[in-house]
Coordinates of C-alpha atoms in Angstrom, one line a residue:
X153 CA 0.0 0.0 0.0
X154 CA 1.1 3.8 -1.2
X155 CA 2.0 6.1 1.8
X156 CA -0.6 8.0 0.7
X157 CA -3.7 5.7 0.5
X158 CA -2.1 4.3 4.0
X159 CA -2.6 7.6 5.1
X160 CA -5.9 8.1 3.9
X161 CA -7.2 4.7 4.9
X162 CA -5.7 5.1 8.2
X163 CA -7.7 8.2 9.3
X164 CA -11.2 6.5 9.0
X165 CA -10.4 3.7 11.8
X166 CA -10.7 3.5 15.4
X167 CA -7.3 1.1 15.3
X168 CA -3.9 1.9 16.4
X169 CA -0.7 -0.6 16.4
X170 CA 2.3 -0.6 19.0
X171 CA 5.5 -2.6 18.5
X172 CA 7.2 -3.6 21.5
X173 CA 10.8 -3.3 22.5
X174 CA 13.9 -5.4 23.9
X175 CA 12.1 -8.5 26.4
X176 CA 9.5 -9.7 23.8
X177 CA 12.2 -11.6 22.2
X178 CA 12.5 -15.2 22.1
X179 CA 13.8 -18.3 20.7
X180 CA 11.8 -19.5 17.5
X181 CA 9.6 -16.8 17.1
X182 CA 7.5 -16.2 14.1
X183 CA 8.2 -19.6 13.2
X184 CA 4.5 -20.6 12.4
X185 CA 3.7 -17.9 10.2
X186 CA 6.4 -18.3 8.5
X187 CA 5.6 -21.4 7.2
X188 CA 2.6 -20.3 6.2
X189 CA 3.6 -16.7 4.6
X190 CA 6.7 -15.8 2.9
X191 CA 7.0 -12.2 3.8
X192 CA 8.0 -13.4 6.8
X193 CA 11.2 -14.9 5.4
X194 CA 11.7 -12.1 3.0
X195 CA 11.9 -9.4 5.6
X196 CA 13.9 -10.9 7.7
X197 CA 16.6 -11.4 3.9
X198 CA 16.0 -7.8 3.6
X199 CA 17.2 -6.9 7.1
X200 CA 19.8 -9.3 7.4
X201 CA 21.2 -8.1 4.0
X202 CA 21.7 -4.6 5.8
X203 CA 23.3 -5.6 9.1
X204 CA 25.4 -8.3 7.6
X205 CA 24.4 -11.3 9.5
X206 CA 21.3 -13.9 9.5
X207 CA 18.8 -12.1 11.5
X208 CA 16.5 -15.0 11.0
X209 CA 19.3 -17.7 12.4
X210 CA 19.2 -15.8 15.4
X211 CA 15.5 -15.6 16.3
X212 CA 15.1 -19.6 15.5
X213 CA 18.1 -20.8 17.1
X214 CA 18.2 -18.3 20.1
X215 CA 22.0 -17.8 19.3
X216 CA 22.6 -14.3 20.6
X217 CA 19.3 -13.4 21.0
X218 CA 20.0 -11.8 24.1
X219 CA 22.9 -9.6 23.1
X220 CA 21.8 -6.0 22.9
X221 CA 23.4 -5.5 19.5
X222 CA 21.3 -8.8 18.1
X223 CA 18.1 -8.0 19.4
X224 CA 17.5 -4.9 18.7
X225 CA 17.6 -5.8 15.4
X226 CA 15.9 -9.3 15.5
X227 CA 12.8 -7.7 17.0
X228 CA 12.8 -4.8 14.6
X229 CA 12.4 -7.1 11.8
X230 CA 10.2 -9.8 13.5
X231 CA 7.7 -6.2 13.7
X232 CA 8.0 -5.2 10.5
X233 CA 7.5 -8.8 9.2
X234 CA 4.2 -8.9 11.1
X235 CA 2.8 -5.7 9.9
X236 CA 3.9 -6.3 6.3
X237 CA 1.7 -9.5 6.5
X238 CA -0.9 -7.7 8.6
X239 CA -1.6 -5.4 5.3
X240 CA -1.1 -8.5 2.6
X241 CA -4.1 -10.1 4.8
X242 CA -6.1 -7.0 4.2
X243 CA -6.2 -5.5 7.9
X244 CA -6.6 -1.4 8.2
X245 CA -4.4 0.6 8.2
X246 CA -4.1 2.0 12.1
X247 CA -5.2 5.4 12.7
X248 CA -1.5 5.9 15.3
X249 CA 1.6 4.1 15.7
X250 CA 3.5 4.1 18.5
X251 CA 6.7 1.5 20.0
X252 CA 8.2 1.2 23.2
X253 CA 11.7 2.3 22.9
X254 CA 13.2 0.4 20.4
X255 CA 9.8 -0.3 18.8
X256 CA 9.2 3.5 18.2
X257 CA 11.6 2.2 14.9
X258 CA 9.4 -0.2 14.4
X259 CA 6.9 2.4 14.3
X260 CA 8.7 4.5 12.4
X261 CA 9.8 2.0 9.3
X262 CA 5.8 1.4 9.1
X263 CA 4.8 4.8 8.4
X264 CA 7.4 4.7 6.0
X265 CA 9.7 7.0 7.8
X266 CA 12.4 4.8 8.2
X267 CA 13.5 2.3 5.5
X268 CA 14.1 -0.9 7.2
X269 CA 17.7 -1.3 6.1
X270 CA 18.6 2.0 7.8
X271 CA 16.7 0.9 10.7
X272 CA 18.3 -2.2 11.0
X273 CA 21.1 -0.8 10.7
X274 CA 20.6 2.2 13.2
X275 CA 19.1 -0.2 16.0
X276 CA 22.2 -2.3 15.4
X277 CA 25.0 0.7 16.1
X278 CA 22.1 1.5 19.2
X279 CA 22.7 -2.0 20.7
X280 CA 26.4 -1.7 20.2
X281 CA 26.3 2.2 21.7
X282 CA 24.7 1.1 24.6
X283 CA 26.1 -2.2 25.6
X284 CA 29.8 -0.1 25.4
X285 CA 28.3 3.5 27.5
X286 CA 28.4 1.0 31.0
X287 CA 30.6 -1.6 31.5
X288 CA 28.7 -5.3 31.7
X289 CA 27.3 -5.3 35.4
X290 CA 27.8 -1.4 36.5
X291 CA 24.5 -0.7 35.4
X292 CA 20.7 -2.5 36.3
X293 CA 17.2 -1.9 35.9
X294 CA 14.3 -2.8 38.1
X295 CA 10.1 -2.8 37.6
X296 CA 8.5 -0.7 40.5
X297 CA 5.0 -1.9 41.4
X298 CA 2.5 -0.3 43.8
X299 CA 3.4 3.2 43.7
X300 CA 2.0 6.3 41.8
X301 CA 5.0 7.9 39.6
X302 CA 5.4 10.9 41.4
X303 CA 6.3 8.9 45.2
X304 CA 9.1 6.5 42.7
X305 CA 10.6 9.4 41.2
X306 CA 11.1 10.8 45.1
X307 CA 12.2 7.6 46.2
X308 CA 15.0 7.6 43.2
X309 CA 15.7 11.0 44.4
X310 CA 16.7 10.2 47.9
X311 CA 18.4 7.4 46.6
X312 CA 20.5 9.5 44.1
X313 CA 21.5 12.2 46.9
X314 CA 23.5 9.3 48.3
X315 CA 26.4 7.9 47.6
X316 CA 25.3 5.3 45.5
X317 CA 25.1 6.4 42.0
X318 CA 22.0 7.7 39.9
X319 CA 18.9 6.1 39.2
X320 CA 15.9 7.0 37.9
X321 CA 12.6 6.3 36.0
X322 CA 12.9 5.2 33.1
X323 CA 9.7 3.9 31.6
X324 CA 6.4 5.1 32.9
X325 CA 4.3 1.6 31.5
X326 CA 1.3 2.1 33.4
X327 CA -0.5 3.4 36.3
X328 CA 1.6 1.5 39.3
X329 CA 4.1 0.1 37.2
X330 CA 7.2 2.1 36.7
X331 CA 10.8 0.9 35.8
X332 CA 13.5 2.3 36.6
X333 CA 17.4 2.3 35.8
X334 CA 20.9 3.3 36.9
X335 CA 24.0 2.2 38.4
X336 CA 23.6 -1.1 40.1
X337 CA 24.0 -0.1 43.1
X338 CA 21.5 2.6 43.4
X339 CA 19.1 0.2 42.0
X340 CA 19.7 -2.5 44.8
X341 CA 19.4 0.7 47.4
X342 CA 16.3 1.6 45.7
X343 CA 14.8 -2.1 45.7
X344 CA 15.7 -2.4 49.3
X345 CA 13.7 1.1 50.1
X346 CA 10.6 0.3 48.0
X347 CA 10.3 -3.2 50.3
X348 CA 10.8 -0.8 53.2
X349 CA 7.7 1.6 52.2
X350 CA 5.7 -1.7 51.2
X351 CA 6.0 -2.0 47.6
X352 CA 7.2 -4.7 45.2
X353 CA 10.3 -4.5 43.4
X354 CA 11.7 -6.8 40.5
X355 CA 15.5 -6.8 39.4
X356 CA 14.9 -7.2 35.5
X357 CA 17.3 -9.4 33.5
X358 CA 18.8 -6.7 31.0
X359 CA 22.5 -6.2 30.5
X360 CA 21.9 -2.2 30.2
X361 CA 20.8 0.3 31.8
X362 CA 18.3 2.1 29.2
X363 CA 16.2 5.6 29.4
X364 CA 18.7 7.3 32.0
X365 CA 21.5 9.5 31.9
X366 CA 23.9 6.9 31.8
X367 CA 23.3 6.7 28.1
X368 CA 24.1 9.8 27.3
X369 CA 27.6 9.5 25.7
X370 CA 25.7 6.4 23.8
X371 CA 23.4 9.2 22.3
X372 CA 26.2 11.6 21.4
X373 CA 27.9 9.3 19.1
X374 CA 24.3 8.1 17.9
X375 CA 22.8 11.4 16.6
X376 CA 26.0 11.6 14.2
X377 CA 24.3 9.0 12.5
X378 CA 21.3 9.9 12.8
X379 CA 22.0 13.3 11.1
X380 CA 23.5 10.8 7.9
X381 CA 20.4 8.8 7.8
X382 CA 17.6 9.3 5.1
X383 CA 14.4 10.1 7.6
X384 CA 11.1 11.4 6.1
X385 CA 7.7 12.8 8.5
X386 CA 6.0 9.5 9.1
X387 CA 2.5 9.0 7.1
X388 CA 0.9 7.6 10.1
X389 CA 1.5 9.7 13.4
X390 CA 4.1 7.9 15.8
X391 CA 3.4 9.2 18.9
X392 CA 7.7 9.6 20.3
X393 CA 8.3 8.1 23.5
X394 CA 9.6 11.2 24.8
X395 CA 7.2 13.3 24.9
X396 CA 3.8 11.3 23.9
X397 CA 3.4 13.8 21.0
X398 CA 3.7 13.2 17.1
X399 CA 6.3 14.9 15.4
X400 CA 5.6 17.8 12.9
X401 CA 9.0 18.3 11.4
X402 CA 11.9 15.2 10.4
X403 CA 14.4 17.2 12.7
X404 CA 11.6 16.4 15.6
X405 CA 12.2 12.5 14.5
X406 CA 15.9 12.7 14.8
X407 CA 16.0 15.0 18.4
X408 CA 13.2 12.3 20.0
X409 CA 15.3 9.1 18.7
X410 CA 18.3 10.6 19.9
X411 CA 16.5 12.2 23.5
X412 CA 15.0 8.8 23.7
X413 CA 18.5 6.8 24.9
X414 CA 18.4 8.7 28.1
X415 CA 14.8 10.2 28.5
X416 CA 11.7 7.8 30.0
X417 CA 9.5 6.4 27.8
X418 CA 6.2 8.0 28.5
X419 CA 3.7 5.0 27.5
X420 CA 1.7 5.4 30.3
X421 CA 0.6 9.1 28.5
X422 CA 1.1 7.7 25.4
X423 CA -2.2 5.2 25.7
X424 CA -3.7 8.1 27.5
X425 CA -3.6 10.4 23.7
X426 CA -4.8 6.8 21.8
X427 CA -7.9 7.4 24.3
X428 CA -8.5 10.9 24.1
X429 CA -8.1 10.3 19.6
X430 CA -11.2 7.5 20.1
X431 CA -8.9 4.2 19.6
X432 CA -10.8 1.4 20.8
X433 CA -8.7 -1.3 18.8
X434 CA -4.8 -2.0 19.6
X435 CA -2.9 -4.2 18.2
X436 CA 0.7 -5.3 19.6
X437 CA 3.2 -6.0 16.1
X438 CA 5.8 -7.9 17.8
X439 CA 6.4 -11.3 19.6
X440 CA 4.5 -11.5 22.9
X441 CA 1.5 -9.8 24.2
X442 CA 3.4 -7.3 26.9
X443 CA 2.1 -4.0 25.5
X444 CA -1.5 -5.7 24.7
X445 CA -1.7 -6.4 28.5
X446 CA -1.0 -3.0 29.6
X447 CA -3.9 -1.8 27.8
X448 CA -6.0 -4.1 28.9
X449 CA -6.1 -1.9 32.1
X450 CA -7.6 0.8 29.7
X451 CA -11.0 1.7 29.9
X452 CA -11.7 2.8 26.5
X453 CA -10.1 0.1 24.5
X454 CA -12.3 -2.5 24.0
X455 CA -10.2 -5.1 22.9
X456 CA -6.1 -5.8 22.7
X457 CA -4.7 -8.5 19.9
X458 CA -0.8 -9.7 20.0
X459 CA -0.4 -10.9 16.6
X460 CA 2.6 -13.3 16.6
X461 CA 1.1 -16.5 15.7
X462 CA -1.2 -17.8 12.6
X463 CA -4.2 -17.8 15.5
X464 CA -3.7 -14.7 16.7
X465 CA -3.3 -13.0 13.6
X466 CA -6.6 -14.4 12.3
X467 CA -8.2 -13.9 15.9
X468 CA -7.1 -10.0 15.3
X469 CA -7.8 -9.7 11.5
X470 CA -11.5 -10.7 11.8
X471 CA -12.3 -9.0 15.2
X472 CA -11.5 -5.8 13.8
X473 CA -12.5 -6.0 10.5
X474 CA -16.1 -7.0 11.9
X475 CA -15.8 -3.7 14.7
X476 CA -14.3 -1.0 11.8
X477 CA -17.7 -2.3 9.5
X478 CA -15.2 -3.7 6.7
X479 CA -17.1 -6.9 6.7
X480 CA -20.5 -8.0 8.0

């Protein structure tokens, strides 16, 4: 489909997709539909082609899956695969795209912003820029449960006044979930205070600290490539994780993806705009049902599809074909 009648099409639905970021991976996804549908295969050629190694190897056989650098852009092409077959199947085009940090790329390379050889290739150097900003082990990330935002980001606060190193929020995912990141050690203080004042706190298996200021000399070097990337203004608003707005201008792309690598990702206000623009359908493009859980908690979305397996791609397809009246 034309980024012009994608845009057009787009504007008459109630639909909106998000592509989720580094977690959602796993060993043999896709694997179903891709014996079924050869666009899945063929993306995954096209991506590969651009990075230099078998992107597809990777997500069957699990072989570095967990490597920052690999899957970044394993799950960038297992996204775009799925929405590329989303459209062959004749679903509608989504009123707003969004991703959760490394899926606002995803995002991005569907509105055609983004070609997805550059944005395997961007989400590649990303992995590598981050993995080197803190050595392996200096840095941690934890998911804050129980809490509204405003008493995490003073707990981080009181943490970060001591001697500890910094640490603070890094992605607001929902009402009374926050995560948070910094140096290790700040991030065991903080665990140890939330259990203090009653909350639940979970160490997360990641070998980077993303979303905080440690990543800042990661996003120096990044926007340097950024700047030599081909980017245009999305067809399809991508609300930015930085701000929960769409961009107006290609500069506002590049200064969000580069703000992004140290900034918190704003989801929470970012389901908040999909209600107040009358989405009622959300579909997660990406292994896993993570994000479509989250929004589950949302009053004014009516139903939530993952859409990583044969069932649940059909499941999604005629669900909201039947509720946007494109077939009886």
């Amino acid at each position: 489909m034309s980024a012009n009648r994608l845009d057009q099409a787009a504007q008459a639905t109630q639909t909106a997709f998000v592509f989720p970021g580094q977690g959602s991976q796993k060993m043999g996804m896709l694997a179903d539909l891709a014996a079924q549908f050869p666009v899945i295969e063929e993306t995954f050629k096209e991506a590969s082609a651009a990075v230099g190694f078998d992107l597809w190897h990777i997500a069957q056989s699990g072989e570095g899956i967990n490597e920052t650098q690999y899957t970044q852009p394993v799950l960038l092409t297992a996204s775009i695969a799925l929405w590329r077959l989303w459209l062959d199947l004749g679903g509608v085009a989504p009123k707003f795209l969004a991703g959760h940090s490394l899926g606002e790329y995803s995002a991005l390379v569907a509105a055609g912003s983004l070609s997805l050889a550059d944005a395997a290739k961007l989400v590649y150097l990303r992995g590598q820029l981050m993995q080197q900003a803190v050595p392996q082990g200096a840095g941690a990330m934890a998911a804050i449960l129980g809490f509204e935002d405003a008493k995490v980001v003073e707990l981080c606060a009181q943490i970060s006044a001591q001697d500890f190193g910094s640490v603070e929020a890094a992605n607001y995912n929902a009402n009374g979930q926050v995560v948070v990141a910094g140096t290790k050690a700040a991030v065991d203080a903080l665990i140890a205070l939330v259990k203090e004042n009653s909350g639940k706190a979970i160490a997360l298996p990641v070998s980077v600290p993303s979303h905080c200021s440690l990543m800042k000399p990661a996003a120096e070097k990044f926007a340097e490539a950024l700047e030599q990337t081909a980017i245009e203004l999305p067809c399809i608003p991508v609300i930015q994780n930085v701000n929960a707005k769409a961009a107006q201008t290609v500069d506002e792309v590049r200064l969000a993806l580069t703000a992004q690598l140290y900034e918190s990702v704003q989801w929470t206000k970012t389901m908040q705009v999909f209600e107040q623009q009358g989405i009622h359908y959300l579909m997660e493009c990406g292994p896993g049902n993570v994000l479509a859980n989250l929004a589950k908690r949302l009053p004014n979305i009516e139903k939530a599809f993952p859409l990583d397996t044969q069932a649940r791609m059909e499941d999604a397809l005629n669900a909201v074909l039947v509720a946007e009246g494109k077939i009886a």
